[in-house]
XYZ file of C-alpha atoms in Angstrom:
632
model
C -22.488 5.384 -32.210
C -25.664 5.308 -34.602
C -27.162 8.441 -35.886
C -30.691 8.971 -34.556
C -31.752 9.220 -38.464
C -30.067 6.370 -39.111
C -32.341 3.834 -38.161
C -36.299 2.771 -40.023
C -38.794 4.019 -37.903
C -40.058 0.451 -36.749
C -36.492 -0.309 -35.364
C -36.699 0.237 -31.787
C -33.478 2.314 -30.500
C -32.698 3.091 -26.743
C -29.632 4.261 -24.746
C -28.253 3.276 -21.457
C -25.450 5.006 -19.580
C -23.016 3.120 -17.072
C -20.632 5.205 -14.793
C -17.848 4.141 -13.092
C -15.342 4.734 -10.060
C -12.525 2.254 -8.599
C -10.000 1.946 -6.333
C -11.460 4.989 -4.255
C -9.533 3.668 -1.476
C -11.863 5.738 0.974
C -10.641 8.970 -0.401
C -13.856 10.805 0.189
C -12.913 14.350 0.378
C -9.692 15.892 -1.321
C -7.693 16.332 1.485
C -4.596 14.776 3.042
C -5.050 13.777 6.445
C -1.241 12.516 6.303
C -0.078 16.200 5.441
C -3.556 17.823 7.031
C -4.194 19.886 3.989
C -6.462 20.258 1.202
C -5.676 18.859 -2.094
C -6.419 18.448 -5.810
C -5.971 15.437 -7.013
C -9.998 14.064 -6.863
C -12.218 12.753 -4.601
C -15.394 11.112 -4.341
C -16.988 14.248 -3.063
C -15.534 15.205 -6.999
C -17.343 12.721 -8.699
C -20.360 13.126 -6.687
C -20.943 16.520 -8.854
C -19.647 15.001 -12.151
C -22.322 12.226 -11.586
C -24.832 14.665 -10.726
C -25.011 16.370 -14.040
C -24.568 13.261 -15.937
C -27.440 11.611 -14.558
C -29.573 15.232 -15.198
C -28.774 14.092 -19.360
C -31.978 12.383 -19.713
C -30.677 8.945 -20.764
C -30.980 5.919 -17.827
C -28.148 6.101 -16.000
C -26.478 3.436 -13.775
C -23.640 4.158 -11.116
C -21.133 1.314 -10.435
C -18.242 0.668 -8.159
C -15.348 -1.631 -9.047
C -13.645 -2.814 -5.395
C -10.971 -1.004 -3.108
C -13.514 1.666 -1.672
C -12.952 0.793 2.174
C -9.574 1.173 2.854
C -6.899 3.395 2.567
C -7.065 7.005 3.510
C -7.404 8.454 7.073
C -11.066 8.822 7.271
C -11.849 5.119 7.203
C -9.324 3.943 10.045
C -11.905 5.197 12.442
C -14.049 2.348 12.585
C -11.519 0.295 13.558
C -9.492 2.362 16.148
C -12.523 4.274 17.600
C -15.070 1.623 17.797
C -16.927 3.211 21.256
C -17.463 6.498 19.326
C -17.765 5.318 15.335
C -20.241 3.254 14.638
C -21.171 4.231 10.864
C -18.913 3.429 8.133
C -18.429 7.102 6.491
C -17.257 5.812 3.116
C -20.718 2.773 3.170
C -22.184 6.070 4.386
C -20.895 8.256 1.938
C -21.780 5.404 -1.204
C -25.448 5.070 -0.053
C -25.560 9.042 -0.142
C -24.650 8.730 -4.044
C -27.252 5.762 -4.619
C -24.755 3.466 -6.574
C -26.474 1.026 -8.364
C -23.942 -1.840 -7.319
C -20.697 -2.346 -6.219
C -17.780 -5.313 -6.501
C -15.474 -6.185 -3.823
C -11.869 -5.612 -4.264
C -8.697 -6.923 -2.389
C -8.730 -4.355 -0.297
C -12.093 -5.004 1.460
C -10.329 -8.084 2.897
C -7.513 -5.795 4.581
C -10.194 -5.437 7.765
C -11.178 -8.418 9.859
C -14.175 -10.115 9.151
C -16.509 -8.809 11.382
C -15.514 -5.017 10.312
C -16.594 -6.008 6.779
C -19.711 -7.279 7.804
C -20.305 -4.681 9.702
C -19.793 -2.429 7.063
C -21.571 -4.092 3.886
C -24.435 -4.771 6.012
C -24.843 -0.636 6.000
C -24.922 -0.890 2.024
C -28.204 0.273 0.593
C -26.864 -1.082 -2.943
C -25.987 -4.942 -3.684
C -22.526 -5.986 -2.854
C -21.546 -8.932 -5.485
C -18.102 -10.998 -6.085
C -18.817 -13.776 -8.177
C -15.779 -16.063 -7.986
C -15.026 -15.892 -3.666
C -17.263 -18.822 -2.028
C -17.507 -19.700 1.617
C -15.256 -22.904 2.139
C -16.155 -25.813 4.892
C -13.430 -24.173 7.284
C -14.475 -23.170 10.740
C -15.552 -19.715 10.855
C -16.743 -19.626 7.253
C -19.956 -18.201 8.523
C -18.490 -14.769 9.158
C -18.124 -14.553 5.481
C -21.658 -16.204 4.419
C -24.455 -13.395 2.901
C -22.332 -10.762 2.652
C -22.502 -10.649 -1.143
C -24.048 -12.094 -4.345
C -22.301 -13.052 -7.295
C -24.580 -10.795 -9.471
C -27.360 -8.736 -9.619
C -29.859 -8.200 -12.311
C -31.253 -4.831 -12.440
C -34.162 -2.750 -14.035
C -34.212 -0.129 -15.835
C -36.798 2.122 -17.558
C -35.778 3.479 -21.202
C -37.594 5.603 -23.253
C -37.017 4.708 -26.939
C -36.247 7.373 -30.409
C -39.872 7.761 -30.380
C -40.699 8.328 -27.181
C -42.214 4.439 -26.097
C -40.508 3.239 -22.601
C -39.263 -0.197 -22.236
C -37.640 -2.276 -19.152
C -34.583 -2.643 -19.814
C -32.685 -5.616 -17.557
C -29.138 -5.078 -16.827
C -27.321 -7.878 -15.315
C -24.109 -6.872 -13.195
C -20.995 -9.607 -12.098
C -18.271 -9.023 -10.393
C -14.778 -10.595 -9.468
C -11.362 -9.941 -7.832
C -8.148 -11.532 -8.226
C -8.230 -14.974 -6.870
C -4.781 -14.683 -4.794
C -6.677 -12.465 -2.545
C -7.128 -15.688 -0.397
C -3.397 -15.634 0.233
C -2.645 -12.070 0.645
C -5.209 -11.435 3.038
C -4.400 -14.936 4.492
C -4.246 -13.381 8.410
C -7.989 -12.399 8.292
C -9.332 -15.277 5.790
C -8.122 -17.890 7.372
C -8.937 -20.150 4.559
C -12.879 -19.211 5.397
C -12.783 -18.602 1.368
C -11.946 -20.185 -1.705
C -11.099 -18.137 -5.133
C -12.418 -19.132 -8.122
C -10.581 -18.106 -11.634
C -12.137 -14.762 -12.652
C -13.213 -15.636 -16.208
C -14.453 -18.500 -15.591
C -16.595 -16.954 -12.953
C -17.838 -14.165 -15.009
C -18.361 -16.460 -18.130
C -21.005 -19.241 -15.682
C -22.230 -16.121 -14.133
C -22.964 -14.495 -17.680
C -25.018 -17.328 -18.833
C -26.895 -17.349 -15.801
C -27.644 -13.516 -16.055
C -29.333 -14.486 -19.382
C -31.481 -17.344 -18.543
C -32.917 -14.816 -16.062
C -33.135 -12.026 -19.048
C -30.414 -9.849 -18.848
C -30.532 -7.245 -21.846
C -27.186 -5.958 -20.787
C -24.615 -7.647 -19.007
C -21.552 -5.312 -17.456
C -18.635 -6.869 -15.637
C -17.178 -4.961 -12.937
C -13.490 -6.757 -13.238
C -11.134 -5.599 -10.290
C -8.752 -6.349 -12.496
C -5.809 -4.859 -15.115
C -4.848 -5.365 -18.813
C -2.139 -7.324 -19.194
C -0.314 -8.980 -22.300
C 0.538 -11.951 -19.770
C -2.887 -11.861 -18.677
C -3.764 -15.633 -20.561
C -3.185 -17.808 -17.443
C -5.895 -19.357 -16.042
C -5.169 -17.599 -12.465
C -3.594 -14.171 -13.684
C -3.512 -11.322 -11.283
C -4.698 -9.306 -14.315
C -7.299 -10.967 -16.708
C -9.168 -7.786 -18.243
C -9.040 -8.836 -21.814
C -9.714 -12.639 -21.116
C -12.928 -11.341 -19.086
C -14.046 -8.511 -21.939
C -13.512 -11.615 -24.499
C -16.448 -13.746 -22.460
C -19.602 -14.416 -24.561
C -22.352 -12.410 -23.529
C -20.044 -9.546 -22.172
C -21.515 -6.232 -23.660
C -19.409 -3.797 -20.948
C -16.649 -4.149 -18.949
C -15.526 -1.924 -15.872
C -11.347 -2.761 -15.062
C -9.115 -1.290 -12.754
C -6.840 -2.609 -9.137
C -4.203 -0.744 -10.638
C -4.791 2.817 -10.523
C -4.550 3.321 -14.555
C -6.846 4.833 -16.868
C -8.212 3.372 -19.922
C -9.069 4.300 -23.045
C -5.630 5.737 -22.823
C -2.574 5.810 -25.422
C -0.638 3.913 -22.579
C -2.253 0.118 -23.643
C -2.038 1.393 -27.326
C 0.874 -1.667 -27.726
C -1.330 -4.159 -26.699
C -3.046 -6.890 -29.320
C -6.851 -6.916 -28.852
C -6.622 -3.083 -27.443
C -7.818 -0.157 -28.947
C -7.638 2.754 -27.053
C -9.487 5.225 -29.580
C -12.588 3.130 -29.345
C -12.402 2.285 -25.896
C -12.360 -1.593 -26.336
C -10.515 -4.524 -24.862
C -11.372 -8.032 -27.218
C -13.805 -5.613 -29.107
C -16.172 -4.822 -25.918
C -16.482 -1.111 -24.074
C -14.652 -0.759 -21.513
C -13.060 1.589 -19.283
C -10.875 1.947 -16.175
C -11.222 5.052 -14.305
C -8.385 5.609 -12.524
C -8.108 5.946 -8.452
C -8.653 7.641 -5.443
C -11.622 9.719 -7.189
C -9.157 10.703 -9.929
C -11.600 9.680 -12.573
C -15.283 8.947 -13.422
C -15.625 6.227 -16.040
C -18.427 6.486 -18.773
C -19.876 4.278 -20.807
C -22.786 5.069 -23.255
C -24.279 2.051 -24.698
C -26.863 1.896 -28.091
C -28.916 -0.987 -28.150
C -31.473 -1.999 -30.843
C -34.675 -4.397 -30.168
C -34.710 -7.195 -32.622
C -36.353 -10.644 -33.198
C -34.050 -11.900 -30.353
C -34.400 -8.996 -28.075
C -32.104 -5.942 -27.652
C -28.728 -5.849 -28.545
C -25.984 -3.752 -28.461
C -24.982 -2.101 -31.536
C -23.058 0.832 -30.355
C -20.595 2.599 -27.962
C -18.645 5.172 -26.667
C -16.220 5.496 -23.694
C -14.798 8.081 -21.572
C -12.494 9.049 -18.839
C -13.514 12.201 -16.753
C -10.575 13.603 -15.468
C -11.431 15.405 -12.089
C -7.976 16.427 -10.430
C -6.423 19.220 -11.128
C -7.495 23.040 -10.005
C -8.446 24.435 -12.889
C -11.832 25.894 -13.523
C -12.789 23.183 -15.836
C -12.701 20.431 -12.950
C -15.972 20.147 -10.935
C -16.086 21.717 -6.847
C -17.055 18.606 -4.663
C -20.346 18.525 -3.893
C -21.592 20.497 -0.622
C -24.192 18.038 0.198
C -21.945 15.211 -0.256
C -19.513 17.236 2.119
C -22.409 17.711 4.233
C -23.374 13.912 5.071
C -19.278 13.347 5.746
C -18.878 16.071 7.711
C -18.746 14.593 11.111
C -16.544 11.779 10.219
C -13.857 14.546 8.605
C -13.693 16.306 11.712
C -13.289 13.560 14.166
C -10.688 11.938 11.771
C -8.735 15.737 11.563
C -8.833 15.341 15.659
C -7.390 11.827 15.556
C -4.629 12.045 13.563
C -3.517 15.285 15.148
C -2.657 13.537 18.238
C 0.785 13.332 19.381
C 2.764 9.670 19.169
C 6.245 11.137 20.080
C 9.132 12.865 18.282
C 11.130 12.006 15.858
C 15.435 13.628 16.246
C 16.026 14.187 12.302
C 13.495 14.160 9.509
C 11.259 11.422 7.568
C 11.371 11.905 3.814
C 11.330 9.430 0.852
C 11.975 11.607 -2.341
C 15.084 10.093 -2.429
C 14.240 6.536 -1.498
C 14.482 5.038 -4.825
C 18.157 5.970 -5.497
C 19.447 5.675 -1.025
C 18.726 4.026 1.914
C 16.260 6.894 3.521
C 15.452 8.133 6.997
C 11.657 6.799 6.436
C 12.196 3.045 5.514
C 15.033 2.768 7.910
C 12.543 3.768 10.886
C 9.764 0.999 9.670
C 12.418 -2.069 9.522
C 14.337 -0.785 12.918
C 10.327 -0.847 14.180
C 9.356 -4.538 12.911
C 13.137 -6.087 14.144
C 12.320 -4.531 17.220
C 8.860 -6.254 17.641
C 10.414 -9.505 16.599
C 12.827 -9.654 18.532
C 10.932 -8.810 21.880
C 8.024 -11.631 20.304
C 10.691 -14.428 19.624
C 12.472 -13.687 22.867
C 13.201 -16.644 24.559
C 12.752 -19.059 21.954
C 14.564 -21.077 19.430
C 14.262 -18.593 17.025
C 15.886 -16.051 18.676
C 18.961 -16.692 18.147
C 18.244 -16.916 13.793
C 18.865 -13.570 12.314
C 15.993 -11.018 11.441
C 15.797 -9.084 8.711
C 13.378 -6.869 7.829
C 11.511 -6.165 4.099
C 10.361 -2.087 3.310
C 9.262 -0.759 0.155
C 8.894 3.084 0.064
C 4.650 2.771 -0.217
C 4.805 6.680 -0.636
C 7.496 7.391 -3.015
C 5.945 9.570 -6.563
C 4.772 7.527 -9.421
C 1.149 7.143 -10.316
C 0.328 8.870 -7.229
C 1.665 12.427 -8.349
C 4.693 14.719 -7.033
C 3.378 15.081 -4.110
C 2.763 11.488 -3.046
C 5.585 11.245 -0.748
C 6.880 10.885 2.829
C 7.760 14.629 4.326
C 7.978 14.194 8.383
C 9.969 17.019 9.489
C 11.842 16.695 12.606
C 10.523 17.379 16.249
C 6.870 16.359 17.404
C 5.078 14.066 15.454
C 1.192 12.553 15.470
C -0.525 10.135 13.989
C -0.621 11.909 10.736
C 3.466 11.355 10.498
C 2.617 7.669 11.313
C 0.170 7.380 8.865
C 2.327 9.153 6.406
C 5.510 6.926 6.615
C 3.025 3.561 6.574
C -0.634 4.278 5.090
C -1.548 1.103 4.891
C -3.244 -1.662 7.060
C -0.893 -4.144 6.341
C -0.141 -6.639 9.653
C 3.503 -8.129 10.669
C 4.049 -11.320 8.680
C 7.256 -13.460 9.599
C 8.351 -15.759 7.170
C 11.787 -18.718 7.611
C 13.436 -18.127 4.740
C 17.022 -19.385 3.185
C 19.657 -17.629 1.870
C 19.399 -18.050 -2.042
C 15.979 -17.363 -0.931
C 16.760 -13.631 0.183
C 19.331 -12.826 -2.747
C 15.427 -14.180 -5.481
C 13.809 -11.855 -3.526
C 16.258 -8.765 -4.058
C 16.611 -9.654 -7.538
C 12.733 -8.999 -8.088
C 13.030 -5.984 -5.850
C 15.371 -4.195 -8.075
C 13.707 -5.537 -11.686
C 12.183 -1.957 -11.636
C 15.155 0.019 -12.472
C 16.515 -0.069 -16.642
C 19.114 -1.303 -17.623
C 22.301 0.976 -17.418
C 24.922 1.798 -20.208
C 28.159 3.682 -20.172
C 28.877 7.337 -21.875
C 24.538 8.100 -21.456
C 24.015 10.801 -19.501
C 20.408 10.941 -20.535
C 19.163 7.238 -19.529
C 15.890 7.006 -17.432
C 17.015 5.140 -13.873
C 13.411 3.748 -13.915
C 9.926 4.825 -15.809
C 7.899 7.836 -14.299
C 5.327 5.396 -13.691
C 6.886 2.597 -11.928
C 5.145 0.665 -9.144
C 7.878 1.852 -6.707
C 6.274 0.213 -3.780
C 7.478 -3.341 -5.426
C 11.295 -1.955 -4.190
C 11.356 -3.551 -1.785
C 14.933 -2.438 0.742
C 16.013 -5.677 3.102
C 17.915 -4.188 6.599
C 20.295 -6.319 8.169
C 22.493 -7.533 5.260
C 24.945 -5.617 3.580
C 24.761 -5.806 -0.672
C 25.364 -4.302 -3.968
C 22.811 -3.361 -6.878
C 24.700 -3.929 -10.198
C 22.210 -1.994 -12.975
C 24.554 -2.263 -15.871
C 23.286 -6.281 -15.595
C 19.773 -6.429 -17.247
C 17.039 -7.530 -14.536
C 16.510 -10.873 -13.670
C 12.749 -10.770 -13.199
C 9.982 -9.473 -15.372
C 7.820 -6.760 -13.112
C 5.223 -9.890 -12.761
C 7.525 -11.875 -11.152
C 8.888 -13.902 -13.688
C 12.385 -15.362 -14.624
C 13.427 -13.959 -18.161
C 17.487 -13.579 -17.825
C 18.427 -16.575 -15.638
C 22.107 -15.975 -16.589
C 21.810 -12.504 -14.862
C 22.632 -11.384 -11.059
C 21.910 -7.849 -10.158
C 22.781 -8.647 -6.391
C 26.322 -8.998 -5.141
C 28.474 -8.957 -1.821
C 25.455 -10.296 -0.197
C 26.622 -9.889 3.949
C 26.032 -9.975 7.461
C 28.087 -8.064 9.468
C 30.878 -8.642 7.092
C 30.695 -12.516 6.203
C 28.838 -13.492 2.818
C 25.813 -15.538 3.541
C 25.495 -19.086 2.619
C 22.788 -20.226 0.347
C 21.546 -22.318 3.116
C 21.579 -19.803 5.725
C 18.397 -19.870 7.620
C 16.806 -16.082 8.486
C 13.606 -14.618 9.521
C 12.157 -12.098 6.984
C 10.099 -9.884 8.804
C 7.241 -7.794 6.065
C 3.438 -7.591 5.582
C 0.614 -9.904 5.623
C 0.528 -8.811 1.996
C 4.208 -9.524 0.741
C 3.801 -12.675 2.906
C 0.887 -14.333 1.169
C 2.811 -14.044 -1.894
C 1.292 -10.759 -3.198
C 4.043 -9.086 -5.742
C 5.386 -13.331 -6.047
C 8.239 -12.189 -4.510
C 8.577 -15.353 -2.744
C 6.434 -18.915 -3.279
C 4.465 -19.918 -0.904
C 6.586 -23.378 -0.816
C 9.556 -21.720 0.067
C 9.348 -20.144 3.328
C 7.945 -21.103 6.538
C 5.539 -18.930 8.555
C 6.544 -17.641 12.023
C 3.240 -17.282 14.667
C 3.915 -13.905 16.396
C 0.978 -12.193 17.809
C -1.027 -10.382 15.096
C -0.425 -6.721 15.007
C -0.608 -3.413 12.365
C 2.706 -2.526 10.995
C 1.391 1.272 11.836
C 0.831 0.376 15.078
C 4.549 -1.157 15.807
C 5.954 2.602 13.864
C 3.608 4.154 16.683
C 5.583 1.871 19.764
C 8.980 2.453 18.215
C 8.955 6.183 17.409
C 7.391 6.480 21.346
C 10.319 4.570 22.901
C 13.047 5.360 20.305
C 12.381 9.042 18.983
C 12.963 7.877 15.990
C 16.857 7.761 16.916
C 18.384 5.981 13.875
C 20.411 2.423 13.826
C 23.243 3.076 11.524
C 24.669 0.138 12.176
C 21.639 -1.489 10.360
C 23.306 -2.801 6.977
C 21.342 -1.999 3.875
C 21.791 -1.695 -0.151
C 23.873 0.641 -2.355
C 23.921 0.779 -5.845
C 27.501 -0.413 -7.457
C 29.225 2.555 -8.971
C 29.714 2.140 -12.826
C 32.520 4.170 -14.863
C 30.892 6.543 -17.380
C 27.475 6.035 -16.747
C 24.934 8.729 -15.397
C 21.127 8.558 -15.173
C 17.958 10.801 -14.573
C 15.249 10.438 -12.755
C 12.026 12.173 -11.283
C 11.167 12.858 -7.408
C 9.060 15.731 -5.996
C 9.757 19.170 -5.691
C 10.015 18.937 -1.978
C 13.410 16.870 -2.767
C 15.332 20.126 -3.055
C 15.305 20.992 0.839
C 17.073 17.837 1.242
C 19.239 17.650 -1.493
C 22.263 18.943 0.546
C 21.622 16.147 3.127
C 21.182 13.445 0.371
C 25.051 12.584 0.036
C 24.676 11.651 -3.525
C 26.334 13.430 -6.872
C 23.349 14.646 -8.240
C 22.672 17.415 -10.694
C 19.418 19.161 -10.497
C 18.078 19.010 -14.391
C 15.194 21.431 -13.506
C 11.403 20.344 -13.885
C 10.120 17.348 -15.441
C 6.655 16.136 -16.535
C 3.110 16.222 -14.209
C 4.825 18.500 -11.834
C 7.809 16.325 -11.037
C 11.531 17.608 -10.498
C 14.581 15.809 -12.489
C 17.652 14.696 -11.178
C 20.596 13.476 -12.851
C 22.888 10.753 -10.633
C 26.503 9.922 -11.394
C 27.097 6.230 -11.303
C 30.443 6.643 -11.555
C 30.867 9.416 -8.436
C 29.352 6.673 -5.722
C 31.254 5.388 -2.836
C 32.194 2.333 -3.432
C 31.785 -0.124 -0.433
C-alpha cells in the first residue's frame, strides 16, 4: 500500500475496508449439536468479535457475505421441522444482529423449498443479490420473483489524508455456480435459469458504473481453478477477478482459504499479494473458520477515484489459544433461544442402534455408518416401487462418507456409539438436507461412476512403504461406496478421472469383478441408483444428465429415511449387502490420516494396519498393507 507521505498534498487519498465470511453453513455458535459439545474450530459468534474491533479502526468498513449461510448445522433445521414453534430464522436473525452490508446467495440456499427461502430472506435487513439466477416463464416462477437483486450500490462516507469526507459509492454483485439449477432440481423445478457467472458479473459491472460505482467488489461463490476457463465452470474465480471494472473480489464454495501457499502453482495467482488476475481477493474459509479482509487505497483523479493499492488477509479464528477472539456475548445473547430449543431437539430419542456408527475408517473399508444410510434408502425404494414395474429392476444404493476428516479437521467424523441414539446420531451419520433421488441407470453406466468415485486415491507403487493413500485434504465426500454389487478397487492403475470429472487415462480401469450376487453385470444391465437430489442433478458430474432416467418416488430427506430405518431396524446390519474392497497388491503399503478417535476401533477394523503415531493438524497416521488384504 502507499505511504501516507507519499502522496502531494492536493492528491486526494482515502481508504475503504471490506470484510468477509462464506460458507458459514449456519454455524452460529462453536458447538456441535451432532456430538452436543462445545468446540473450537470458529463460529460466527467468532467473527462477530473479530469484526467488532475491526470496524472500531477508524477506516469505513463494509461487512459482506459470500452464499452457504442457511444451511447446514443443527441450529437451522428448526425452521423447517418445528414450524408451529420457530418462526424466526436464527442464522437471518443472527446476520441482521451483525449489520452486514450485503450478502450473495450460494447453492446451498436452494437446499430448502421455496417458500422457506422466502420466508427467510424476507427477514434480511441487508440486500440479498445473485446476479446471474433469473425467474424463468415456468409455472411457479413467482415463488422465486423479488427475493434478490443482482447488485447493490452502496454509500459510504470517507474521510480523506487531510481530514475532508467524501461519498464514496461501492457497487456489490454477486453470483453462484450456474449448475445450481440442476442440483437443486427437486425444489427449482426449472422456476430458474443460470446465467454464466462472468458474464453476469462483467454486464452487471458496467451497469454498477453508469450508476457511479467508485468501487466495485464481487462476491463470487465460487473457487480457483486452473480448469476454471469454460464458459460454465463450477469454479470461475480468476475468470471473474480478470473482469474489467473488478477492483475486489470475495471467492469461496469450497471451504479453502486464500491468500494461501496452497494456489501458489497456479498462473495468474499470487498468494503473497493476495491477487487472482492482478485484483484483491480473498477467500475466507468456512463454517466461521475465517474472516476475510480487504483494505483498499484509492486516489481521486481527473476521472474519479481509483484504486491504487491493497492488502489482504485471512483471520484465522479456530483454535483455543489465547490469541483467537471469545465469541461475542451479545451475539450469544440474540441466539440464545434458538441454541436451546435446537440442544432439546436433537436430544430426542429415534431408536437404538446394536453395534456402533463410526467413519474414521471409511476411506480404506466398507463402515458401519455408510452401510446403515444405503440399507435405509433400498429400504424406502423398495417399499415406494412396490408393486410396480420397477420392482423387480435391482436397487442399488450411492453413499459417500459426508463426515470423514479432511478440510473439516480430526474431529469431523461419524462417532455413534452403540445403544440409544437421538437425533444428534442421525444428524451425525447424514448432516445434510439432501432428498432421495432415483435415477435408471445401465451397467457401463455404474462401473463410470465408480471410476470417478475412486479418482481420489494416488496412484500405488510396489516396495513404498511411505506413499500417501490419498492427500490430507481430499474432498472425501466425492467417494462415493455403491451397495448391492460386489467389486474390486485396483490403485496400482492410475485414475481414470480427473477430481472435476474429467476423462484423462481412457486406457485405465480401476474397477474390476463388477457383481451381483455372484454374476458379472452386463454393460446393458438396467438398475436403479438410489442417492441425493444433489449427486442426481449431476453435482460432482458423476453421471450426465443424458444418461440416466429419473424415477418419481415421493419426495423425502435422506435424514428422515436414517430416522424410519434405525426405528424399525435398530440399526441391525445387512451383511449380505455386497460392497467394494480394495485389490491386494504384492509389496506395496500406504499411509494415511484419520482421527484420533480411530484407535478405539482399530481392533474391530479387520485391516493390517500399523499405527505410525500422529500426523499433521491433529490427525493420527496409519500405515495399510496392500499386500496383507483378503483377497475376494
Amino acid at each position: 500500500m502507499p505511504g501516507q507521505n507519499d502522496d502531494p498534498v492536493d492528491v486526494r487519498r482515502v481508504q475503504v475496508r471490506v470484510l468477509a465470511t462464506s460458507d458459514i453453513h449456519a454455524t452460529l455458535l462453536d458447538y456441535d449439536y451432532t456430538k452436543d459439545r462445545a468446540t473450537a474450530f470458529g463460529s460466527l459468534a467468532r467473527v462477530a468479535s473479530r469484526v467488532k474491533a475491526l470496524r472500531s479502526q477508524s477506516v469505513a468498513t463494509l461487512l459482506f457475505d459470500n452464499g452457504d449461510f442457511l444451511q447446514g448445522a443443527a441450529i437451522a433445521d428448526g425452521v423447517s421441522e418445528d414450524r408451529d414453534t420457530v418462526k424466526v430464522s436464527p442464522v437471518i436473525q443472527a446476520m441482521n444482529h451483525l449489520k452486514y452490508d450485503a450478502v450473495g446467495l450460494g447453492n446451498h440456499e436452494f437446499n430448502i423449498p421455496a417458500s422457506e427461502l422466502r420466508s427467510a430472506l424476507g427477514q434480511a435487513r441487508f440486500p440479498v443479490l445473485c446476479a446471474n439466477l433469473h425467474a424463468s416463464a415456468a409455472a411457479g416462477h413467482e415463488v422465486y420473483e423479488g427475493l434478490w437483486h443482482a447488485t447493490s450500490l452502496l454509500s459510504r462516507e470517507v474521510s480523506d489524508q487531510l481530514g475532508e469526507t467524501h461519498i464514496l459509492k461501492i457497487g456489490v454483485v454477486s453470483v453462484l455456480p450456474p449448475q445450481v439449477v440442476a442440483w437443486d432440481k427437486l425444489r427449482i423445478q426449472g422456476r430458474l435459469i443460470a446465467e454464466d457467472m462472468t458474464s453476469a458479473v462483467r454486464k452487471n459491472v458496467a451497469d454498477l458504473k453508469e450508476r457511479g460505482a467508485d468501487v466495485v467488489v464481487a462476491l463470487a461463490h465460487t473457487g480457483v481453478s486452473e480448469v476454471d476457463g469454460h464458459g460454465s465452470a463450477e469454479n470461475a474465480g480468476l475468470r471473474i477477478a480478470g473482469v474489467d471494472g473488478v477492483d475486489a473480489v470475495v471467492c469461496g464454495h469450497v471451504h479453502r482459504v486464500f491468500p494461501s501457499a496452497q494456489y501458489g502453482m497456479f498462473d495468474e495467482v499470487d498468494p503473497h499479494a493476495g491477487t487472482l488476475s492482478g485484483t484483491p481477493a480473498v477467500m475466507p474459509g468456512a463454517h466461521g473458520s475465517h474472516l476475510g479482509q480487504i483494505d483498499l487505497t484509492l486516489h481521486q483523479t481527473p476521472d474519479g477515484w481509483r484504486v491504487t493499492g491493497s492488502q489482504v488477509e485471512v483471520h484465522g479464528l479456530n483454535g483455543d489459544t489465547e490469541m483467537q477472539p471469545v465469541e461475542d456475548p451479545l451475539f450469544q445473547a440474540v441466539i440464545a433461544k434458538a441454541h436451546k430449543a435446537t440442544l432439546a431437539r436433537m436430544r430426542r430419542g429415534v431408536g437404538a442402534l446394536l453395534e456402533p456408527a463410526t467413519s474414521y475408517f471409511a476411506m480404506v473399508k466398507d463402515d458401519c455408518a455408510s452401510r446403515l444410510v444405503a440399507e435405509a434408502k433400498i429400504a424406502y425404494v423398495q417399499e415406494a416401487l412396490s408393486g410396480t414395474r420397477l420392482s423387480r429392476v435391482p436397487i442399488l444404493a450411492s453413499v459417500a462418507p459426508l463426515k470423514c476428516g479432511g478440510r473439516g479437521g480430526p474431529a469431523h467424523y461419524v462417532d455413534v456409539a452403540a445403544g440409544e441414539v437421538s437425533v444428534r446420531a442421525v444428524s451425525d451419520m447424514q448432516p445434510y438436507s439432501n432428498h432421495i433421488s432415483v435415477v435408471e441407470v445401465a451397467g457401463r453406466d455404474v462401473v463410470e461412476w465408480l471410476e470417478k468415485a475412486c479418482s481420489l486415491y494416488n496412484q500405488l507403487r510396489p516396495e513404498e512403504l511411505s506413499q500417501s493413500l490419498f492427500d490430507s485434504d481430499a474432498a472425501t465426500y466425492n467417494r462415493e461406496a455403491i451397495y448391492g454389487l460386489s467389486y474390486t478397487v485396483d490403485l496400482s492403475k492410475p485414475a481414470r478421472y480427473a477430481s472435476d470429472g474429467s476423462l484423462i487415462n481412457p486406457q485405465s480401469r480401476r474397477i474390476s469383478n463388477v457383481s451381483l450376487k455372484g454374476i458379472q453385470i452386463s454393460p446393458d444391465q438396467a438398475f436403479l441408483l438410489v442417492t441425493n437430489d444433489y449427486r442426481g442433478g449431476g453435482g460432482g458430474n458423476f453421471l450426465s444428465l443424458d444418461q440416466a432416467k429419473e424415477i418419481n418416488v415421493p419426495p423425502i430427506r435422506v435424514r428422515d429415511v436414517l430416522t424410519r430405518h434405525i426405528a424399525r431396524t435398530s440399526g441391525r446390519q445387512n451383511r449380505a449387502l455386497e460392497t467394494w474392497r480394495f485389490k491386494p497388491l504384492a509389496q506395496t503399503a500406504a499411509v494415511f490420516e484419520t482421527g484420533p478417535g480411530a484407535a478405539a476401533y482399530l481392533e474391530d477394523a479387520g485391516l493390517p494396519l500399523v499405527f505410525l503415531g500422529p500426523g499433521e493438524r491433529g490427525f493420527d497416521r496409519y500405515r495399510m498393507d496392500f499386500a496383507a488384504l483378503t483377497q475376494r
